[in-house]
PDB file of C-alpha atoms in Angstrom:
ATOM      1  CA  UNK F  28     178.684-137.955 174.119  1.00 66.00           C
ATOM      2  CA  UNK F  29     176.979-137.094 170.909  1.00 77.00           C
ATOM      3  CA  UNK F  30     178.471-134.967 168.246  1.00 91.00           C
ATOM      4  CA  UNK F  31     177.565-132.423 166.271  1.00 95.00           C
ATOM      5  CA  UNK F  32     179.450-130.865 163.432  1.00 96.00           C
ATOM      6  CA  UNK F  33     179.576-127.502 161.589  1.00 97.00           C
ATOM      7  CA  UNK F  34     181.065-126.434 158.391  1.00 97.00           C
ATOM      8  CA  UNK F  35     182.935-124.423 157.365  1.00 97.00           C
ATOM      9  CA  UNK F  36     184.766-123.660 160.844  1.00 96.00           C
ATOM     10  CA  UNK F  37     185.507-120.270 159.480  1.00 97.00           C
ATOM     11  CA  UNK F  38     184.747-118.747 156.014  1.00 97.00           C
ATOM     12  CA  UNK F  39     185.543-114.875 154.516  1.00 97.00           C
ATOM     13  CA  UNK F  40     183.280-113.702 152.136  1.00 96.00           C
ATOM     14  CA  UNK F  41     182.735-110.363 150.267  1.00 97.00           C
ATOM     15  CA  UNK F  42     179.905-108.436 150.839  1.00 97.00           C
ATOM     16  CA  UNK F  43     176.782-108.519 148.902  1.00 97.00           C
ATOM     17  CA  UNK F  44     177.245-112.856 148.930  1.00 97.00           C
ATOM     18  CA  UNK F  45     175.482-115.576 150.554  1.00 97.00           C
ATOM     19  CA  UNK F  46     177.167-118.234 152.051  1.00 98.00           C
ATOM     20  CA  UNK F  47     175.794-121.443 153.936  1.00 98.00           C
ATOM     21  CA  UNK F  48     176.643-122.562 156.944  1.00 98.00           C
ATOM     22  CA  UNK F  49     176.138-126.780 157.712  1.00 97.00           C
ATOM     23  CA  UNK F  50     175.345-128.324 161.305  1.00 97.00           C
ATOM     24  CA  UNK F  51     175.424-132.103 161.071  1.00 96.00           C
ATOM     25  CA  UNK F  52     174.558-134.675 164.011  1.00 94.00           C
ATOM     26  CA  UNK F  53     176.947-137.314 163.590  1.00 93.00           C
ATOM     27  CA  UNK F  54     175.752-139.812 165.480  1.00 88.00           C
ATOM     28  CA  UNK F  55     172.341-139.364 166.500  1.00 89.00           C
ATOM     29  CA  UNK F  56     169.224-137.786 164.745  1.00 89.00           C
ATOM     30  CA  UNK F  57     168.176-134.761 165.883  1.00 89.00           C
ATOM     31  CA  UNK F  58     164.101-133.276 165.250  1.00 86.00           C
ATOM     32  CA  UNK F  59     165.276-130.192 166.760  1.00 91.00           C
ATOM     33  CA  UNK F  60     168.136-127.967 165.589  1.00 94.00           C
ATOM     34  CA  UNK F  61     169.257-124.557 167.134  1.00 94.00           C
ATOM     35  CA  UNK F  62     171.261-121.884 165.704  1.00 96.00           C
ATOM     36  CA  UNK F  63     172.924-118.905 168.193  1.00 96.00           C
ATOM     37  CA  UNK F  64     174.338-116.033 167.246  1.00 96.00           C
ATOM     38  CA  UNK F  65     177.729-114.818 169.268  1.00 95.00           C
ATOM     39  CA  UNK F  66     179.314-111.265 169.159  1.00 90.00           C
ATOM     40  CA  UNK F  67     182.862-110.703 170.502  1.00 87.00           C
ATOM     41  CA  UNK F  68     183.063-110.793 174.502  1.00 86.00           C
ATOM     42  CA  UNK F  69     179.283-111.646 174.654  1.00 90.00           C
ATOM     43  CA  UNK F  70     176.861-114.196 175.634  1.00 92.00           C
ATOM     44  CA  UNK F  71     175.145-116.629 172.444  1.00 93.00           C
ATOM     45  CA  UNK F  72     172.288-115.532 171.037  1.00 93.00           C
ATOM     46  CA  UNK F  73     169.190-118.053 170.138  1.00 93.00           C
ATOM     47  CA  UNK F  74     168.287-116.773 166.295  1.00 95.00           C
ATOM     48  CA  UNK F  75     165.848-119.548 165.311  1.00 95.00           C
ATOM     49  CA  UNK F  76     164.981-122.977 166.213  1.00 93.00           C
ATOM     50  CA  UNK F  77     164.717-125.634 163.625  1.00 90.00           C
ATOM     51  CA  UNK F  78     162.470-128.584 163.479  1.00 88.00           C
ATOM     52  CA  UNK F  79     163.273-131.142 160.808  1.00 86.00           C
ATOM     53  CA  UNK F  80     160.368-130.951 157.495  1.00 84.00           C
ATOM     54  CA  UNK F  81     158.893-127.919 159.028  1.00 86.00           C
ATOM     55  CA  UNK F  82     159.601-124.073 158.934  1.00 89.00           C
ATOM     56  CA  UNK F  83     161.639-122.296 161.543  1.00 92.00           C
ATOM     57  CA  UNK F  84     160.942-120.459 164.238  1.00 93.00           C
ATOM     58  CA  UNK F  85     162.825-117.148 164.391  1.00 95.00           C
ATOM     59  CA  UNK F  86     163.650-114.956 167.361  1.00 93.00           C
ATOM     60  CA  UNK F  87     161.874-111.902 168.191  1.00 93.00           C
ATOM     61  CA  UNK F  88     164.451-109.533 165.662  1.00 94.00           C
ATOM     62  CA  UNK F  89     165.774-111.788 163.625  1.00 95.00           C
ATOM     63  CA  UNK F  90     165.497-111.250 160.063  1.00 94.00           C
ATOM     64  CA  UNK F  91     163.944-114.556 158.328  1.00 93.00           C
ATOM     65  CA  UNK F  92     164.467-113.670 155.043  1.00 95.00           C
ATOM     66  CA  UNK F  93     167.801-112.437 155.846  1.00 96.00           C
ATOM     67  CA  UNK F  94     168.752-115.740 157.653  1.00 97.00           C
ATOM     68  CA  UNK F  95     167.328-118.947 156.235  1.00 96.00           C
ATOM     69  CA  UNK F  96     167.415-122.045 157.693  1.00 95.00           C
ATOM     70  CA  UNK F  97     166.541-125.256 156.087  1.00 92.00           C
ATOM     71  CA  UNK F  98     166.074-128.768 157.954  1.00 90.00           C
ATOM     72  CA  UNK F  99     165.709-130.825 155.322  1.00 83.00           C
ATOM     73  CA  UNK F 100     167.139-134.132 157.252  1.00 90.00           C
ATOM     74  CA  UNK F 101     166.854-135.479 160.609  1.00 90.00           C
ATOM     75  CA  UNK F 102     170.908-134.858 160.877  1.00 93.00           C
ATOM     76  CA  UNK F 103     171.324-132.066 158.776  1.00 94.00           C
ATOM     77  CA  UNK F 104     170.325-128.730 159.433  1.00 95.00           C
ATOM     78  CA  UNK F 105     171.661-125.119 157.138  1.00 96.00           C
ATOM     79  CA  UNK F 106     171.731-121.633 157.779  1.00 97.00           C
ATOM     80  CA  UNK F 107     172.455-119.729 155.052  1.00 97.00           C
ATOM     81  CA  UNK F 108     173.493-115.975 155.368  1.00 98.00           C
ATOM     82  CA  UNK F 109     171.779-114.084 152.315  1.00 97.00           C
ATOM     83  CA  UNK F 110     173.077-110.599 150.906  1.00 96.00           C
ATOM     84  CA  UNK F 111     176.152-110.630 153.773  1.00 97.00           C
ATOM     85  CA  UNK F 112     177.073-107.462 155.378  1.00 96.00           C
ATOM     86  CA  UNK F 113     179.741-106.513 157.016  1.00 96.00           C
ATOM     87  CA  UNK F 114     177.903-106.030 160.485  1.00 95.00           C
ATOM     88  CA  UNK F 115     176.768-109.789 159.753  1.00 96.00           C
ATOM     89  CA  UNK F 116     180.473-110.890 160.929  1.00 96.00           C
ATOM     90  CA  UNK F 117     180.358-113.162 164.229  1.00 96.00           C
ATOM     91  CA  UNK F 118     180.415-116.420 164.971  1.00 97.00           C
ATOM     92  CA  UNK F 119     177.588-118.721 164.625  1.00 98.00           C
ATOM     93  CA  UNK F 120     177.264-122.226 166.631  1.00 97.00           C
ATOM     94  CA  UNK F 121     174.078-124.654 166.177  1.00 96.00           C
ATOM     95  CA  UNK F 122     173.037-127.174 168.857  1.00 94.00           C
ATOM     96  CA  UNK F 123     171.539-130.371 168.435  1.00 93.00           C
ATOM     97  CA  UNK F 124     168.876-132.061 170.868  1.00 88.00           C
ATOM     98  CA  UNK F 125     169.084-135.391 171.913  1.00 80.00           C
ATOM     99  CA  UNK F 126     166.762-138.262 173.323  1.00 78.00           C
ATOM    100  CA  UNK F 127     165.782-135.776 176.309  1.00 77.00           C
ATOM    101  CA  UNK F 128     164.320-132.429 176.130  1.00 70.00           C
ATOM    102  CA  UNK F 129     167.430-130.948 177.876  1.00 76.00           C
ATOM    103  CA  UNK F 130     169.937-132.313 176.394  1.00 81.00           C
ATOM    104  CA  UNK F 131     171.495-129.877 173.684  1.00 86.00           C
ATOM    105  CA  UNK F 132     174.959-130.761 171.995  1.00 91.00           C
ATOM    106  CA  UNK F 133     176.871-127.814 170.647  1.00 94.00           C
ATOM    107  CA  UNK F 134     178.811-127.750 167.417  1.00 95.00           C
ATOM    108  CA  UNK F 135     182.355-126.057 167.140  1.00 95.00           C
ATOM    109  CA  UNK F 136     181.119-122.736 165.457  1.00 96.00           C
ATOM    110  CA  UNK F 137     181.841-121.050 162.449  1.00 97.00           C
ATOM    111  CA  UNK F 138     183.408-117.802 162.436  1.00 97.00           C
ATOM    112  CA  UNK F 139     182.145-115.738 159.348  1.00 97.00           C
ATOM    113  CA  UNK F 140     183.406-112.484 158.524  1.00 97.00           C
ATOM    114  CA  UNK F 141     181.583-110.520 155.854  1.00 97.00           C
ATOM    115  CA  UNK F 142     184.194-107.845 154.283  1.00 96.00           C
TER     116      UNK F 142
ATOM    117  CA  UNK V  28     164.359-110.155 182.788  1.00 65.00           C
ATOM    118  CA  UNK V  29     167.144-111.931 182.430  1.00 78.00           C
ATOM    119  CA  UNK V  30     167.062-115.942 183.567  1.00 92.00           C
ATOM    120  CA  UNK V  31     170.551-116.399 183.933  1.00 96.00           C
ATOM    121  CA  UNK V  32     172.805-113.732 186.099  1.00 96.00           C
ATOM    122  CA  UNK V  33     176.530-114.109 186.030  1.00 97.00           C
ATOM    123  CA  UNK V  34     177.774-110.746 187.827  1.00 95.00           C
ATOM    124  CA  UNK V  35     181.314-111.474 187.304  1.00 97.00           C
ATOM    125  CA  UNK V  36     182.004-109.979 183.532  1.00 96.00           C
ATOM    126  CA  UNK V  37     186.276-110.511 184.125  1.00 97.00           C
ATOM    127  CA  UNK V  38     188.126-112.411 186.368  1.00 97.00           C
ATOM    128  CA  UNK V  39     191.749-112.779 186.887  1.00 98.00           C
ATOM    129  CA  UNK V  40     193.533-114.849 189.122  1.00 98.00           C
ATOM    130  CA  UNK V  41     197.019-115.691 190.209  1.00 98.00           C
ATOM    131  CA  UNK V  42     197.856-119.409 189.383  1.00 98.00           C
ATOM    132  CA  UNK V  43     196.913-122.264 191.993  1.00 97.00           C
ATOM    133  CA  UNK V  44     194.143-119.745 193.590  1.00 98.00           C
ATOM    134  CA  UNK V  45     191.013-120.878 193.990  1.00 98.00           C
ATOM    135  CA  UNK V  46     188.364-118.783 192.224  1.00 98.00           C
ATOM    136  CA  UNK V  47     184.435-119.183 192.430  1.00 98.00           C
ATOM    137  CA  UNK V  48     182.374-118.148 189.511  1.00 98.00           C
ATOM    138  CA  UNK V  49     178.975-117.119 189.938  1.00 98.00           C
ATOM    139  CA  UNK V  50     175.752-117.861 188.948  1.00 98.00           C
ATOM    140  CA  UNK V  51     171.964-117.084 190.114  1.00 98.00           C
ATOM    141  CA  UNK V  52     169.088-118.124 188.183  1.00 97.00           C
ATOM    142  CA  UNK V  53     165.492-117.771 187.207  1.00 95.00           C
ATOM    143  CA  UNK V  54     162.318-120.057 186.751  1.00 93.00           C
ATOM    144  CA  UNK V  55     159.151-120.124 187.817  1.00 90.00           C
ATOM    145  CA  UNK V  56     159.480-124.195 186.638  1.00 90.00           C
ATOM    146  CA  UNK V  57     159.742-126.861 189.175  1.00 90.00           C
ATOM    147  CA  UNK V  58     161.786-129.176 186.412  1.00 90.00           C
ATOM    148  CA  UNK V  59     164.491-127.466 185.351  1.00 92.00           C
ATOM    149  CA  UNK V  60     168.214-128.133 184.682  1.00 93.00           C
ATOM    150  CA  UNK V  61     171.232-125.840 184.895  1.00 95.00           C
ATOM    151  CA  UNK V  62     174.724-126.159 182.818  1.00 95.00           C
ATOM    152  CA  UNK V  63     177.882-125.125 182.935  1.00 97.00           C
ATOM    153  CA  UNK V  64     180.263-124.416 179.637  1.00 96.00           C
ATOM    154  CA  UNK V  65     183.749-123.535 178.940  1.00 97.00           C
ATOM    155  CA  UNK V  66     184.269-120.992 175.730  1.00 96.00           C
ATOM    156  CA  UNK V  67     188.364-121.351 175.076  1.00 94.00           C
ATOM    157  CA  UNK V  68     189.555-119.214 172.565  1.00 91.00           C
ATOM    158  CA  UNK V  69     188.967-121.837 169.825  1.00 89.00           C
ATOM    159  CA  UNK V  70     185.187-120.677 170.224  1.00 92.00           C
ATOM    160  CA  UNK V  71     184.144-124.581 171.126  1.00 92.00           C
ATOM    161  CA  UNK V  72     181.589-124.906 173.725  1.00 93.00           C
ATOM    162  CA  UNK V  73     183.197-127.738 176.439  1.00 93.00           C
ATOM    163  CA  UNK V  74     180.412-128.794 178.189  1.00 92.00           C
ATOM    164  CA  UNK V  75     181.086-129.175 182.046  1.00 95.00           C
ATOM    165  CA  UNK V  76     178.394-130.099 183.999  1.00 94.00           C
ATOM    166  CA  UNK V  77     174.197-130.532 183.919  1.00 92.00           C
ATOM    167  CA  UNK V  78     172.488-130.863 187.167  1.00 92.00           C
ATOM    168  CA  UNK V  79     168.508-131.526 187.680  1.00 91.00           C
ATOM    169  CA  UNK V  80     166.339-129.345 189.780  1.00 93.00           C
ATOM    170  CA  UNK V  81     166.060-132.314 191.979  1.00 92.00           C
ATOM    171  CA  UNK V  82     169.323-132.823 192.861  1.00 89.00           C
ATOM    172  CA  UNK V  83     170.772-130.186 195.186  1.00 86.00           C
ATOM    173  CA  UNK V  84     174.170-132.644 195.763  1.00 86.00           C
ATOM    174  CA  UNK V  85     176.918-130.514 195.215  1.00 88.00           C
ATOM    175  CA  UNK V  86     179.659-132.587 192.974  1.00 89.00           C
ATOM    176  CA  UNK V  87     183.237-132.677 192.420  1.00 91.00           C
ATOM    177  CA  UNK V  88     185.077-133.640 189.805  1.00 92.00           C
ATOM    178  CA  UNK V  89     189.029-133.658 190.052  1.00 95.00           C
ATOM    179  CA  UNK V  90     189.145-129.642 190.006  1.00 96.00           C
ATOM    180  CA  UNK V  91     186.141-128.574 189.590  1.00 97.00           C
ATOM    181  CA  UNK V  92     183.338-128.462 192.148  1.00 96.00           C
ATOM    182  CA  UNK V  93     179.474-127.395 191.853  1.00 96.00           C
ATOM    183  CA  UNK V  94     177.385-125.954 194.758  1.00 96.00           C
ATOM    184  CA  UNK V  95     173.752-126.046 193.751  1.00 96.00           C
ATOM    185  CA  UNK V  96     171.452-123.638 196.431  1.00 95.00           C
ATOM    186  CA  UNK V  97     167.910-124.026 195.155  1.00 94.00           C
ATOM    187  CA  UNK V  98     167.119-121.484 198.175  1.00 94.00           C
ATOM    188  CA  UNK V  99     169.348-118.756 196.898  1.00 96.00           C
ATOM    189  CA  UNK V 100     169.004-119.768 193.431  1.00 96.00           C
ATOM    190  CA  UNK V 101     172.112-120.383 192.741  1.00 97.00           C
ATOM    191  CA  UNK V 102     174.625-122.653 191.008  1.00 97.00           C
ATOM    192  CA  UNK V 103     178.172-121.737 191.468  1.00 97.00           C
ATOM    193  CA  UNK V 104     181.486-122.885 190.260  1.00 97.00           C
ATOM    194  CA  UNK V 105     184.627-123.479 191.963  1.00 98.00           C
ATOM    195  CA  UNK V 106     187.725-124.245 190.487  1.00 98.00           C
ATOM    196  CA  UNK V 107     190.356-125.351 192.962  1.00 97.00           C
ATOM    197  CA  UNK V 108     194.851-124.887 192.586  1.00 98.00           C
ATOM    198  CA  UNK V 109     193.935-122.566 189.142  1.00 98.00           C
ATOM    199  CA  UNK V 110     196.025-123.292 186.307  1.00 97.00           C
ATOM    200  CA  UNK V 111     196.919-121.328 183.144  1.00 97.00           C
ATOM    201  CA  UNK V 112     194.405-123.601 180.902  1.00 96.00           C
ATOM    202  CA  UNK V 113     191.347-122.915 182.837  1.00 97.00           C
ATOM    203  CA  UNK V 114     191.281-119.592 181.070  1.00 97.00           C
ATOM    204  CA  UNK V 115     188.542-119.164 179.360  1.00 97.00           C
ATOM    205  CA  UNK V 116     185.154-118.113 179.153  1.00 97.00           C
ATOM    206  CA  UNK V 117     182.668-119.517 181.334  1.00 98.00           C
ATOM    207  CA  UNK V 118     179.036-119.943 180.604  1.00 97.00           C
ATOM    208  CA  UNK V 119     176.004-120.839 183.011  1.00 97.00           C
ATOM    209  CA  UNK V 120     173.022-121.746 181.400  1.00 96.00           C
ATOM    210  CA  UNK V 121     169.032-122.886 182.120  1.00 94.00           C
ATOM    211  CA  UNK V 122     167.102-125.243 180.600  1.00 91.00           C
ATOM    212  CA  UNK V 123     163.225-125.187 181.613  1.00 87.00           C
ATOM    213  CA  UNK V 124     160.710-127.779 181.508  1.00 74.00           C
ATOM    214  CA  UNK V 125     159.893-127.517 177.893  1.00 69.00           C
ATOM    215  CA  UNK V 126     163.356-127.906 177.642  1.00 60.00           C
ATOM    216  CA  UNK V 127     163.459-125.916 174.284  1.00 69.00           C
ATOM    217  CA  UNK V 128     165.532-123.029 174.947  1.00 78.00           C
ATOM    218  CA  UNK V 129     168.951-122.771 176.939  1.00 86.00           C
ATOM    219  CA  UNK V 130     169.137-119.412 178.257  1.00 92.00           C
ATOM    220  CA  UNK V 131     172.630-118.267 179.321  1.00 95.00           C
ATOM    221  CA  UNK V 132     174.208-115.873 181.001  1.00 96.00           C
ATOM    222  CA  UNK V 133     176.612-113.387 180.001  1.00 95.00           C
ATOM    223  CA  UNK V 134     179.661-115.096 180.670  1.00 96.00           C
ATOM    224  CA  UNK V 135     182.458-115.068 182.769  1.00 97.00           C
ATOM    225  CA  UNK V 136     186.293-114.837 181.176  1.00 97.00           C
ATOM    226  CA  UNK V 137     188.723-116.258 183.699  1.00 98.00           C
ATOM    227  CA  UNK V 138     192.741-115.398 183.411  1.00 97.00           C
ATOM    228  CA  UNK V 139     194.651-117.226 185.211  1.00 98.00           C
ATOM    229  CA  UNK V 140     198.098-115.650 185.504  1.00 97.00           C
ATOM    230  CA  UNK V 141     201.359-117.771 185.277  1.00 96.00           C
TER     231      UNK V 141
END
């Protein structure tokens, strides 16, 4: 199947910092990025879905300016945490969609925690 | 309302039980497809299984079985002889015509006990 990449798998940063988060499709370009949002023991989270050369669409309470994604490439999609707090800490996985409207690969996640 | 219902937050079983995870879903869409996902620890989605809206055969695959009800609106998941690596979380998840969004349920966490 197709494969999608994230990194960093897991980063630490202080609070106050941004830090950017890759989501690559390896072997397939992908028009369409997604990026969820995961808290311990819970379900994902869509935050934003990403369309290559065009603005984002955000979630109903999602900060934009707090979380900006940029999808610059047809294979390379960013989400970069500005001004990190600590109750930013979770783990964030992006998606990638294929050939067919339903098909969505997942990428490994990146565990951030903001301290 | 949510699209995807998995009742069962925790499950623990005994090694080489059967266990049956649950799912009912949502959609006012004729076209629609339906997922399941395995969260281990590692965090890495494992994708299991898609199925179509218009195909109700239920499938096996070594350990693993699907029964697809489009009547009761469900999509359940059986795991046969349980083994301590099939812990994990489980996720069930809908994909509608547009196909844009998956919407998933909350997750099941299977233990299987040694």
């Amino acid at each position: 199947g197709a494969v999608v990449s994230q990194h960093p798998s897991r980063v630490i940063c202080k609070s106050g910092t941004s830090v950017k988060i890759e989501c690559r499709s390896l072997d397939f370009q992908a028009t369409t990025m997604f990026w969820y949002r995961q808290f311990p023991k819970k379900s994902l989270m869509l935050m934003a879905t990403s369309n290559e050369g065009s603005k984002a669409t955000y979630e109903q309470g999602v900060e934009k300016d707090k979380f900006l994604i940029n999808h610059a490439s047809l294979t390379l999609s960013t989400l970069t945490v500005t001004s990190a707090h600590p109750e930013d800490s979770s783990f964030y996985i992006c998606s990638a969609r294929g050939s067919e409207p339903y098909e969505q690969y997942f990428g490994p996640g990146t565990r951030l925690t903001v301290t | 309302a949510q699209k995807v219902t998995q009742a069962q937050t925790e499950i623990s079983v005994v090694e080489k039980e059967d266990v049956t995870l649950d799912c009912v879903y949502e959609t006012r869409d004729t076209t629609y497809y339906l997922f399941w996902y395995k969260q281990p620890p590692s965090g890495e989605l494992v994708f299991l299984i898609r199925r179509n809206s218009f195909d109700e055969q239920n499938e096996i695959s070594g350990r693993y079985s699907w029964n697809f009800q489009k009547s009761t609106s469900s999509f359940n998941f059986t795991i046969t002889a349980s083994q301590v690596v099939d812990s994990a979380v489980y996720f069930c998840a809908l994909s509608e015509n547009t196909g844009n969004q998956f919407y998933f349920g909350t997750g099941t966490s299977l233990t299987v006990i040694p």
